Coordinates of C-alpha atoms and ligand atoms in Angstrom, one line a residue:
M14 CA 4.5 35.3 -9.8
N15 CA 7.0 35.7 -6.9
K16 CA 6.0 33.1 -3.6
D17 CA 4.5 35.6 -1.9
D18 CA 1.9 36.2 -4.2
I19 CA 1.7 32.2 -4.7
L20 CA 1.1 32.0 -1.5
T21 CA -1.6 34.7 -1.2
Q22 CA -3.7 33.0 -4.1
L23 CA -3.3 29.1 -2.4
E24 CA -4.5 31.4 0.6
D25 CA -7.7 33.0 -1.2
I26 CA -8.8 29.4 -2.1
V27 CA -8.2 27.6 1.1
G28 CA -8.1 29.8 3.9
K29 CA -5.0 31.3 5.8
D30 CA -5.0 28.1 8.0
F31 CA -4.7 25.7 5.5
A32 CA -1.9 27.1 3.2
T33 CA 1.9 27.6 4.4
N34 CA 5.3 28.2 3.6
R35 CA 6.4 28.8 7.2
S36 CA 9.7 26.2 7.4
E37 CA 8.5 25.0 10.7
D38 CA 5.4 23.9 8.7
L39 CA 7.3 22.6 5.7
Y40 CA 10.2 20.7 7.7
I41 CA 7.7 17.7 8.7
Y42 CA 6.9 17.1 4.8
S43 CA 10.5 16.9 3.8
Q44 CA 10.6 13.6 4.9
D45 CA 8.6 10.3 5.7
P46 CA 9.4 7.7 8.2
G47 CA 11.6 5.5 5.4
A48 CA 15.1 5.7 4.5
S49 CA 15.1 8.4 1.8
L50 CA 17.0 11.4 2.7
P51 CA 14.5 14.7 3.3
R52 CA 13.8 17.3 0.2
K53 CA 12.7 20.5 -0.4
V54 CA 8.8 21.6 -0.2
D55 CA 8.0 25.2 -1.0
F56 CA 4.0 25.1 0.1
V57 CA 1.7 22.8 2.2
V58 CA -2.2 23.5 1.0
M59 CA -4.6 21.2 2.7
P60 CA -7.9 21.9 0.3
S61 CA -11.3 20.8 1.2
S62 CA -13.4 20.0 -1.9
T63 CA -13.1 18.9 -5.4
E64 CA -13.6 22.7 -6.6
E65 CA -10.2 24.0 -4.5
V66 CA -8.0 21.4 -5.8
Q67 CA -9.3 22.5 -9.4
K68 CA -8.2 25.8 -8.7
I69 CA -4.9 25.0 -6.6
V70 CA -4.0 22.7 -9.9
R71 CA -4.8 26.0 -11.9
I72 CA -2.6 28.1 -10.4
A73 CA 0.2 25.3 -10.1
N74 CA 0.2 24.8 -14.0
Q75 CA -0.2 28.4 -15.0
E76 CA 2.8 28.9 -12.9
R77 CA 4.4 25.5 -13.5
I78 CA 4.6 24.3 -9.8
P79 CA 5.1 20.8 -9.0
I80 CA 2.1 19.4 -7.2
V81 CA 2.6 16.1 -5.3
S82 CA -0.6 14.6 -3.7
M83 CA -0.3 12.9 -0.3
G84 CA -2.7 10.9 2.0
G85 CA -1.1 9.2 5.2
G86 CA 2.4 9.6 3.8
L87 CA 3.0 6.1 5.0
T88 CA 4.4 4.8 1.9
L89 CA 7.7 4.5 3.4
S90 CA 9.6 4.7 0.1
G91 CA 9.9 8.5 -0.2
L92 CA 6.9 9.0 -3.1
I93 CA 5.2 11.9 -1.1
I94 CA 8.6 13.7 -0.8
P95 CA 9.0 16.3 -3.6
V96 CA 11.7 15.8 -6.5
K97 CA 11.5 19.1 -7.7
G98 CA 10.5 21.5 -4.8
G99 CA 6.6 22.5 -5.4
I100 CA 3.3 22.0 -3.5
I101 CA 2.5 19.2 -1.1
L102 CA -1.2 18.7 -1.8
D103 CA -2.4 17.0 1.8
M104 CA -5.7 15.4 1.0
K105 CA -6.7 15.2 4.7
R106 CA -9.8 17.5 4.6
M107 CA -11.2 16.0 2.3
N108 CA -12.7 13.2 4.8
R109 CA -16.1 12.7 4.0
I110 CA -17.7 9.2 3.6
I111 CA -20.4 9.8 0.7
E112 CA -22.5 6.6 0.5
I113 CA -22.1 3.0 1.8
N114 CA -24.1 1.3 -0.9
Q115 CA -25.1 -2.1 1.0
F116 CA -26.5 -4.0 -2.2
S117 CA -23.6 -3.2 -4.9
Q118 CA -21.4 -3.2 -1.7
Y119 CA -19.1 -0.3 -2.2
A120 CA -18.5 3.1 -0.5
L121 CA -17.9 6.0 -1.7
I122 CA -15.7 8.4 0.0
E123 CA -13.2 11.6 -0.3
A124 CA -9.7 10.8 -0.8
G125 CA -8.8 11.7 2.6
V126 CA -10.4 9.1 4.4
T127 CA -8.3 7.3 6.3
T128 CA -8.7 3.3 6.7
G129 CA -8.9 4.1 10.4
Q130 CA -12.0 5.8 9.7
I131 CA -13.7 3.3 7.4
L132 CA -13.2 0.6 9.8
S133 CA -14.5 2.4 12.5
H134 CA -17.7 3.8 10.5
L135 CA -18.6 0.2 9.0
N136 CA -17.9 -1.3 12.9
E137 CA -20.4 1.3 13.9
N138 CA -23.0 1.5 11.3
Y139 CA -23.0 -1.4 8.6
P140 CA -21.3 -4.2 10.9
H141 CA -21.9 -6.8 8.5
L142 CA -19.5 -5.1 6.2
Q143 CA -15.8 -5.3 5.9
P144 CA -13.5 -2.3 3.9
P145 CA -10.1 -3.5 2.6
I146 CA -7.3 -2.3 4.4
P147 CA -3.7 -2.9 4.9
D148 CA -1.5 -3.6 8.0
A149 CA -0.3 0.0 8.2
P150 CA -1.4 2.0 10.9
P151 CA -4.7 3.6 10.7
S152 CA -3.6 7.2 9.4
A153 CA -3.1 5.9 5.9
T154 CA -5.8 6.8 3.7
V155 CA -7.9 4.4 1.5
A156 CA -6.9 6.4 -1.7
G157 CA -3.2 5.9 -1.1
N158 CA -3.3 2.2 -0.7
T159 CA -5.6 1.4 -3.2
L160 CA -3.6 3.3 -5.7
I161 CA -0.3 1.8 -4.9
H162 CA -2.4 -1.5 -5.3
G163 CA -1.8 -2.2 -1.9
S164 CA -2.9 -5.5 -0.1
G165 CA -4.2 -7.0 3.3
Y166 CA -6.3 -9.8 5.3
L167 CA -8.7 -9.7 2.0
S168 CA -6.3 -10.0 -0.6
Q169 CA -5.9 -14.2 -0.3
R170 CA -9.6 -14.3 -1.4
Y171 CA -10.8 -11.1 -3.0
G172 CA -7.5 -9.7 -4.8
G173 CA -5.3 -6.6 -4.4
H174 CA -6.8 -3.3 -3.4
G175 CA -6.0 -1.9 -6.5
S176 CA -8.7 -4.1 -8.2
M177 CA -11.0 -3.2 -5.7
I178 CA -11.5 0.4 -7.3
N179 CA -14.6 0.7 -8.7
G180 CA -14.3 4.6 -9.9
L181 CA -12.4 7.5 -9.6
E182 CA -12.9 11.1 -9.4
V183 CA -9.5 13.0 -10.9
V184 CA -8.5 16.4 -11.3
L185 CA -6.3 16.4 -14.3
A186 CA -2.8 18.8 -14.9
N187 CA -5.3 21.2 -16.6
G188 CA -7.8 21.6 -13.6
E189 CA -10.5 19.6 -15.7
V190 CA -12.6 17.0 -13.4
C191 CA -13.2 13.3 -14.6
K192 CA -15.2 10.4 -13.7
L193 CA -13.9 7.2 -14.2
G194 CA -16.0 3.9 -14.1
S195 CA -19.6 3.6 -14.0
C196 CA -20.3 6.6 -12.3
A197 CA -18.7 8.1 -15.5
L198 CA -22.6 7.2 -16.9
S199 CA -24.7 6.0 -14.1
D200 CA -25.4 7.2 -10.8
Y201 CA -24.0 3.8 -9.4
W202 CA -20.2 3.7 -8.4
F203 CA -20.2 -0.1 -8.7
D204 CA -18.1 -1.1 -11.5
R205 CA -15.7 -0.2 -13.7
G206 CA -17.6 -1.1 -16.4
P207 CA -18.0 -2.4 -19.8
I208 CA -15.8 0.6 -21.2
P209 CA -12.4 1.5 -22.0
D210 CA -10.4 1.3 -18.8
F211 CA -8.2 4.3 -17.6
I212 CA -8.5 4.0 -13.9
G213 CA -5.4 1.6 -14.3
L214 CA -3.4 4.7 -15.8
F215 CA -4.1 6.3 -12.3
T216 CA -2.9 3.2 -10.0
S217 CA 0.9 2.8 -8.9
A218 CA 1.3 6.0 -11.1
F219 CA 2.0 7.9 -7.6
G220 CA 0.2 11.1 -8.7
T221 CA 1.9 11.5 -12.3
M222 CA -1.6 11.1 -13.8
G223 CA -3.5 13.8 -11.8
V224 CA -5.1 14.2 -8.5
I225 CA -7.9 11.7 -6.8
T226 CA -10.4 13.5 -5.3
K227 CA -12.9 10.4 -4.7
L228 CA -13.3 7.3 -5.1
S229 CA -15.6 4.0 -4.9
V230 CA -13.8 1.0 -2.6
Q231 CA -15.3 -2.4 -3.2
L232 CA -16.7 -3.7 0.4
F233 CA -17.3 -7.3 1.6
P234 CA -19.5 -9.3 4.0
K235 CA -17.8 -9.9 7.3
P236 CA -17.8 -13.5 8.4
K237 CA -19.1 -14.3 12.1
M238 CA -15.8 -16.0 13.0
R239 CA -11.8 -15.6 12.1
D240 CA -9.4 -18.0 13.2
I241 CA -5.8 -18.7 12.3
I242 CA -3.9 -21.7 11.7
F243 CA -0.6 -21.5 12.5
G244 CA 2.4 -23.8 11.4
L245 CA 6.3 -24.1 11.2
L246 CA 8.3 -25.1 7.7
N247 CA 12.0 -25.8 8.2
D248 CA 12.4 -25.4 4.6
P249 CA 11.7 -22.5 2.2
K250 CA 11.7 -25.1 -0.3
D251 CA 8.3 -26.5 0.9
I252 CA 6.6 -23.1 0.5
P253 CA 5.0 -23.3 -2.9
D254 CA 3.9 -26.5 -2.8
L255 CA 2.2 -26.0 0.8
L256 CA 0.5 -22.5 -0.6
L257 CA -0.7 -24.5 -3.3
K258 CA -2.3 -27.2 -1.5
I259 CA -4.0 -24.6 1.0
T260 CA -5.4 -22.6 -1.8
A261 CA -6.8 -25.2 -3.4
T262 CA -9.2 -25.9 -0.5
G263 CA -10.5 -22.3 -1.1
Y264 CA -10.3 -22.1 3.1
A265 CA -8.1 -19.1 3.1
E266 CA -9.0 -15.5 3.7
D267 CA -5.3 -14.6 4.1
I268 CA -2.0 -16.4 4.2
L269 CA 0.8 -14.7 5.6
L270 CA 4.2 -16.0 6.0
G271 CA 7.5 -14.8 7.9
M272 CA 10.9 -15.8 8.7
Q273 CA 13.1 -13.8 11.2
D274 CA 15.9 -14.2 13.0
K275 CA 14.6 -12.6 16.0
P276 CA 13.3 -13.9 18.7
E277 CA 16.0 -16.2 18.5
W278 CA 13.5 -19.5 18.6
M279 CA 12.2 -18.3 15.1
K280 CA 15.4 -18.5 13.6
G281 CA 15.6 -21.1 10.7
Y282 CA 12.1 -21.5 10.4
V283 CA 9.5 -20.3 8.1
F284 CA 6.3 -19.1 9.8
V285 CA 3.1 -19.9 8.3
M286 CA -0.5 -18.1 8.9
T287 CA -3.6 -19.5 7.5
Y288 CA -6.8 -17.4 8.2
I289 CA -10.1 -18.9 8.1
T290 CA -13.5 -17.7 8.2
G291 CA -16.8 -19.2 9.1
D292 CA -20.3 -19.1 10.5
S293 CA -19.6 -21.8 13.3
E294 CA -17.1 -23.7 15.6
E295 CA -17.9 -26.8 13.5
D296 CA -17.2 -24.4 10.3
I297 CA -13.9 -23.7 12.0
D298 CA -13.0 -27.0 13.2
R299 CA -13.5 -28.6 10.2
Q300 CA -11.4 -26.6 7.9
S301 CA -8.7 -26.5 10.5
K302 CA -8.9 -30.2 10.9
V303 CA -8.0 -30.2 7.0
L304 CA -5.7 -27.5 7.1
K305 CA -3.4 -29.2 9.9
R306 CA -3.5 -32.4 7.8
I307 CA -2.2 -30.2 4.6
Y308 CA 0.6 -28.7 7.1
R309 CA 1.8 -32.6 8.4
K310 CA 2.1 -33.9 4.7
T311 CA 4.1 -30.7 3.5
N312 CA 6.7 -31.1 6.4
A313 CA 5.1 -27.9 8.4
R314 CA 4.8 -28.6 11.8
F315 CA 1.1 -27.3 13.4
M316 CA 1.8 -24.6 16.2
N317 CA -0.5 -24.5 18.6
A318 CA -0.3 -20.7 19.1
P319 CA -1.1 -19.4 22.8
E320 CA -4.3 -17.0 23.1
K321 CA -2.1 -13.8 23.1
M322 CA -0.5 -14.6 20.2
K323 CA -3.3 -15.4 17.9
N324 CA -5.4 -12.1 18.8
L325 CA -2.4 -9.7 17.9
Y326 CA -2.7 -11.0 14.5
L327 CA -6.3 -11.5 14.7
D328 CA -7.1 -7.9 15.3
K329 CA -7.3 -5.5 12.1
P330 CA -4.9 -3.7 11.4
I331 CA -2.4 -6.1 13.0
F332 CA -0.7 -3.9 15.4
A333 CA 3.2 -3.6 13.4
A334 CA 4.9 -1.0 15.1
G335 CA 6.9 -3.2 17.2
A336 CA 7.5 -5.2 14.6
A337 CA 8.8 -2.2 12.4
D338 CA 11.2 -1.0 14.8
F339 CA 13.8 -3.8 16.0
R340 CA 16.4 -1.2 15.9
K341 CA 14.5 1.1 18.7
G342 CA 15.7 3.9 16.1
G343 CA 12.2 5.1 14.9
G344 CA 13.6 4.1 11.2
F345 CA 11.8 1.1 9.1
E346 CA 11.4 0.6 5.2
Y347 CA 11.2 -2.5 3.0
V348 CA 11.2 -3.6 -0.7
G349 CA 7.7 -5.3 -1.3
A350 CA 8.0 -7.1 -4.3
F351 CA 5.4 -8.9 -6.6
M352 CA 7.0 -12.1 -7.3
P353 CA 5.7 -15.3 -9.1
L354 CA 5.4 -18.1 -6.3
E355 CA 7.8 -20.4 -7.8
K356 CA 10.8 -18.2 -6.9
I357 CA 9.6 -17.7 -3.5
P358 CA 12.2 -20.2 -1.8
D359 CA 15.1 -18.2 -3.6
A360 CA 13.8 -14.9 -2.3
Y361 CA 14.0 -16.0 1.2
E362 CA 17.7 -17.0 0.8
K363 CA 19.0 -14.5 -0.9
G364 CA 17.2 -11.7 0.5
A365 CA 18.6 -13.2 4.0
E366 CA 21.6 -13.0 2.3
V367 CA 21.6 -9.2 1.4
A368 CA 20.5 -8.5 5.0
R369 CA 23.2 -10.1 6.6
K370 CA 26.0 -8.7 4.2
Y371 CA 24.9 -5.4 5.6
G372 CA 24.7 -6.0 9.3
I373 CA 20.7 -5.9 9.7
S374 CA 18.9 -9.1 11.0
P375 CA 16.9 -10.7 8.3
T376 CA 12.9 -9.8 8.4
L377 CA 11.2 -11.5 5.6
G378 CA 7.8 -11.9 4.7
S379 CA 4.8 -12.4 2.3
R380 CA 1.4 -12.4 1.5
L381 CA -0.5 -14.2 -1.4
I382 CA -2.9 -11.8 -3.2
G383 CA -5.7 -13.8 -5.4
G384 CA -5.2 -17.0 -5.1
V385 CA -1.4 -17.8 -6.3
H386 CA -1.5 -15.4 -9.1
T387 CA 1.1 -13.3 -7.2
I388 CA 2.9 -13.1 -3.9
V389 CA 3.9 -10.2 -2.5
M390 CA 7.5 -10.6 -0.6
F391 CA 8.8 -7.8 2.1
F392 CA 12.1 -7.7 2.6
S393 CA 12.3 -5.1 5.5
Y394 CA 15.0 -3.4 7.2
S395 CA 14.3 -1.3 10.5
F396 CA 17.2 1.3 11.4
N397 CA 18.4 4.1 14.1
R398 CA 17.4 7.4 12.4
A399 CA 20.1 8.5 14.8
N400 CA 22.8 6.4 13.0
A401 CA 23.9 7.9 9.5
L402 CA 26.0 4.7 8.9
D403 CA 22.7 2.3 9.8
M404 CA 20.8 4.6 7.4
E405 CA 22.8 4.4 4.7
N406 CA 23.4 0.7 5.3
A407 CA 19.5 0.6 4.8
R408 CA 19.6 2.5 1.4
S409 CA 21.8 -0.3 0.1
A410 CA 20.1 -2.9 1.2
L411 CA 16.9 -1.8 -0.1
H412 CA 18.8 -1.1 -3.8
E413 CA 20.3 -4.4 -3.7
T414 CA 17.5 -6.0 -3.0
N415 CA 15.5 -4.0 -5.6
Q416 CA 17.8 -5.6 -8.4
L417 CA 17.3 -8.9 -6.3
A418 CA 13.7 -9.1 -7.0
L419 CA 14.0 -7.9 -10.5
D420 CA 16.7 -10.6 -11.0
L421 CA 14.0 -13.2 -9.9
G422 CA 11.4 -12.4 -12.0
G423 CA 9.5 -10.1 -9.9
I424 CA 8.8 -6.5 -9.7
P425 CA 9.4 -4.2 -6.7
W426 CA 6.0 -2.8 -5.3
K427 CA 5.6 1.2 -4.6
A428 CA 9.4 1.4 -5.4
E429 CA 11.4 4.7 -4.5
L430 CA 13.4 6.5 -7.1
E431 CA 16.2 4.4 -7.5
G432 CA 13.7 1.2 -7.5
Q433 CA 12.1 3.5 -10.3
K434 CA 15.1 3.8 -12.6
L435 CA 16.2 0.1 -11.7
I436 CA 12.2 -1.0 -13.5
L437 CA 12.3 1.9 -16.0
N438 CA 16.1 0.6 -17.5
Q439 CA 14.8 -3.0 -17.6
I440 CA 11.1 -2.2 -19.0
D441 CA 10.1 -2.6 -22.8
P442 CA 11.1 0.4 -24.6
S443 CA 7.8 0.4 -25.8
Y444 CA 6.1 0.6 -22.4
T445 CA 7.8 4.0 -21.2
K446 CA 7.6 5.4 -25.1
L447 CA 3.8 4.9 -24.1
M448 CA 4.0 6.3 -20.6
K449 CA 5.7 9.3 -22.2
T450 CA 3.0 9.6 -25.3
I451 CA 0.2 9.5 -22.2
R452 CA 1.7 11.8 -19.6
T453 CA 2.7 14.4 -22.4
A454 CA -0.5 14.7 -23.3
L455 CA -2.3 14.7 -19.8
D456 CA 0.3 17.3 -18.5
P457 CA 2.3 18.9 -21.1
N458 CA 3.8 21.4 -18.0
G459 CA 5.2 18.3 -16.2
I460 CA 3.6 19.4 -12.9
M461 CA 1.9 16.2 -11.4
N462 CA 4.8 14.7 -9.4
P463 CA 7.7 15.1 -11.6
G464 CA 10.5 13.0 -10.7
N465 CA 9.0 10.1 -10.3
W466 CA 8.2 7.2 -13.3
E467 CA 10.7 9.9 -15.3
V468 CA 11.0 9.1 -18.8
D469 CA 13.1 11.1 -21.2
Ligands
LIG530 C1 4.1 -0.7 9.8 C2 3.7 -0.5 8.2 C3 2.6 -1.1 7.7 C4 2.4 -1.4 6.4 N1 1.6 -2.4 6.2 C5 1.1 -2.7 4.8 C6 0.1 -4.0 4.4 O1 -0.5 -4.3 5.2 N2 -0.3 -3.6 3.4 C7 0.1 -2.5 2.8 O2 -0.4 -2.2 1.2 N3 0.7 -1.5 2.3 C8 1.2 -1.6 4.0 N4 2.3 -0.4 4.8 C9 2.6 0.4 3.4 C10 1.6 1.4 3.4 O3 1.6 2.7 4.7 C11 0.3 1.4 3.1 O4 0.4 1.2 1.9 C12 -0.5 3.1 3.0 O5 -1.9 2.7 3.3 C13 0.0 3.9 2.0 O6 -1.1 4.6 2.5 P1 -1.2 7.0 2.6 O7 -2.3 7.1 2.5 O8 0.1 6.7 3.5 O9 -0.2 7.0 0.9 P2 0.7 7.9 0.8 O10 2.0 7.6 1.1 O11 0.2 9.3 1.2 O12 0.6 8.1 -1.0 C14 0.8 6.8 -1.8 C15 1.2 7.4 -3.3 O13 0.0 7.8 -3.7 C16 -0.1 9.0 -4.3 N5 -1.2 9.4 -4.0 C17 -1.8 9.5 -2.4 N6 -3.0 10.3 -2.6 C18 -3.3 10.5 -3.9 C19 -4.4 11.4 -4.6 N7 -5.3 12.1 -3.6 N8 -4.6 11.6 -5.7 C20 -3.4 11.0 -6.2 N9 -2.3 10.5 -5.7 C21 -2.3 10.2 -4.3 C22 1.2 9.8 -3.4 O14 1.7 10.8 -4.7 C23 2.1 8.3 -3.5 O15 2.4 8.1 -4.5 C24 2.7 -0.3 5.7 C25 3.1 0.9 6.2 C26 3.7 0.6 7.5 C27 4.2 1.7 7.9

């Protein structure tokens, strides 16, 4: 089939307004806000139902056209820019909130529902419940974020967002629909179920295993009050000890750390923010006293933060746009890496060295996920998009940081193509063999986001 015939078929499925191959429409989809170079896109299609996704996938499979599923397109690491051209399946129209279950506490939603949408829906209709959301802009989707194992303000207490998926509805490369989790045999999407768990095949897979059309994500009770205990550490070497002591209290809902050279007063310090929750002022006071004592005993100074600063960080999602655009050039990307706690001091020290080497002001951060079992480390690089050298420096720094994370025993998160290659080079060969077997069985024509997690 030629390109015009394919477009006509796609238009027949979704309507003329929701399928395009016009260059002015494709332009914005050929790039993302990160440091990746633009790549070619052939079509953009916006389905409104699972049935439409099935029909699109069947055409793509028959014609061997790559399909890249896209939520908000905000991962920054180029994951939604096609590697081999093809169709971008923009899921924004599939934005129905199907059910909020208040008893088993989950939301059953379509894959295009954004984090801002679920947050405002719950605030308005179920103010006692809160969703797991990242500190990303509110146009990020719940599906995109959970599927890449994102994290946010509930992650210290309840774990990473990928582990909060109860169930998925998936369209496979052959166009068949498959339900995973308790929903495969029950009307309730309440759990992954004591059955073989295939949901993990679709997380951190970057759309290479199928298209997710619906998902159930866990919700959590909203506390009456929330506060932050700020602290400053002189030496990153004290981080593991401090975090072990804080987490042992069981008080922290979220723990965020940061180290940056700008503004000047922050230079040389590790900034610590422990979020606590409670039912009353007394409750908050009691926890805050315990945490201040812990800070003191671990060489951390308690910092009485101004109300304005506190409110900025209490707002969810945190308004991070300013922090992401230090260079005022509209470019921002970071290596996120899942790290073992004991390697965090090295990650801060060596991460700052990489940034300085490329003329970038070090901006490092981390967040604990589920106790101290994982800590996600952010090595951020902001750059001016209009300056080619600035972008090249950011790309080099990102690449070197991926290797640094691996050398320290960590694993780059939502890795861009170069990072994926580093991971695949180092991973146990039996892992890649299994991946290839599964992918070939599910997608023999290789249409699902080919080029990502590419195994020969
Ligand atoms: C300023 C800023 C702050 C951020 N802070 C955080 C943070 O605190 N925590 C955090 O976790 N992240 C953060 N991020 C990273 C990122 O924006 C989020 O994780 C975001 O939620 C990703 O969602 P998305 O809808 O943009 O996903 P997309 O980029 O659209 O997609 C992500 C991946 O999932 C795949 N995918 C998407 N939808 C589907 C589908 N329906 N079926 C199959 N595959 C699919 C895509 O192909 C891609 O590989 C931040 C980003 C920015 C710009």
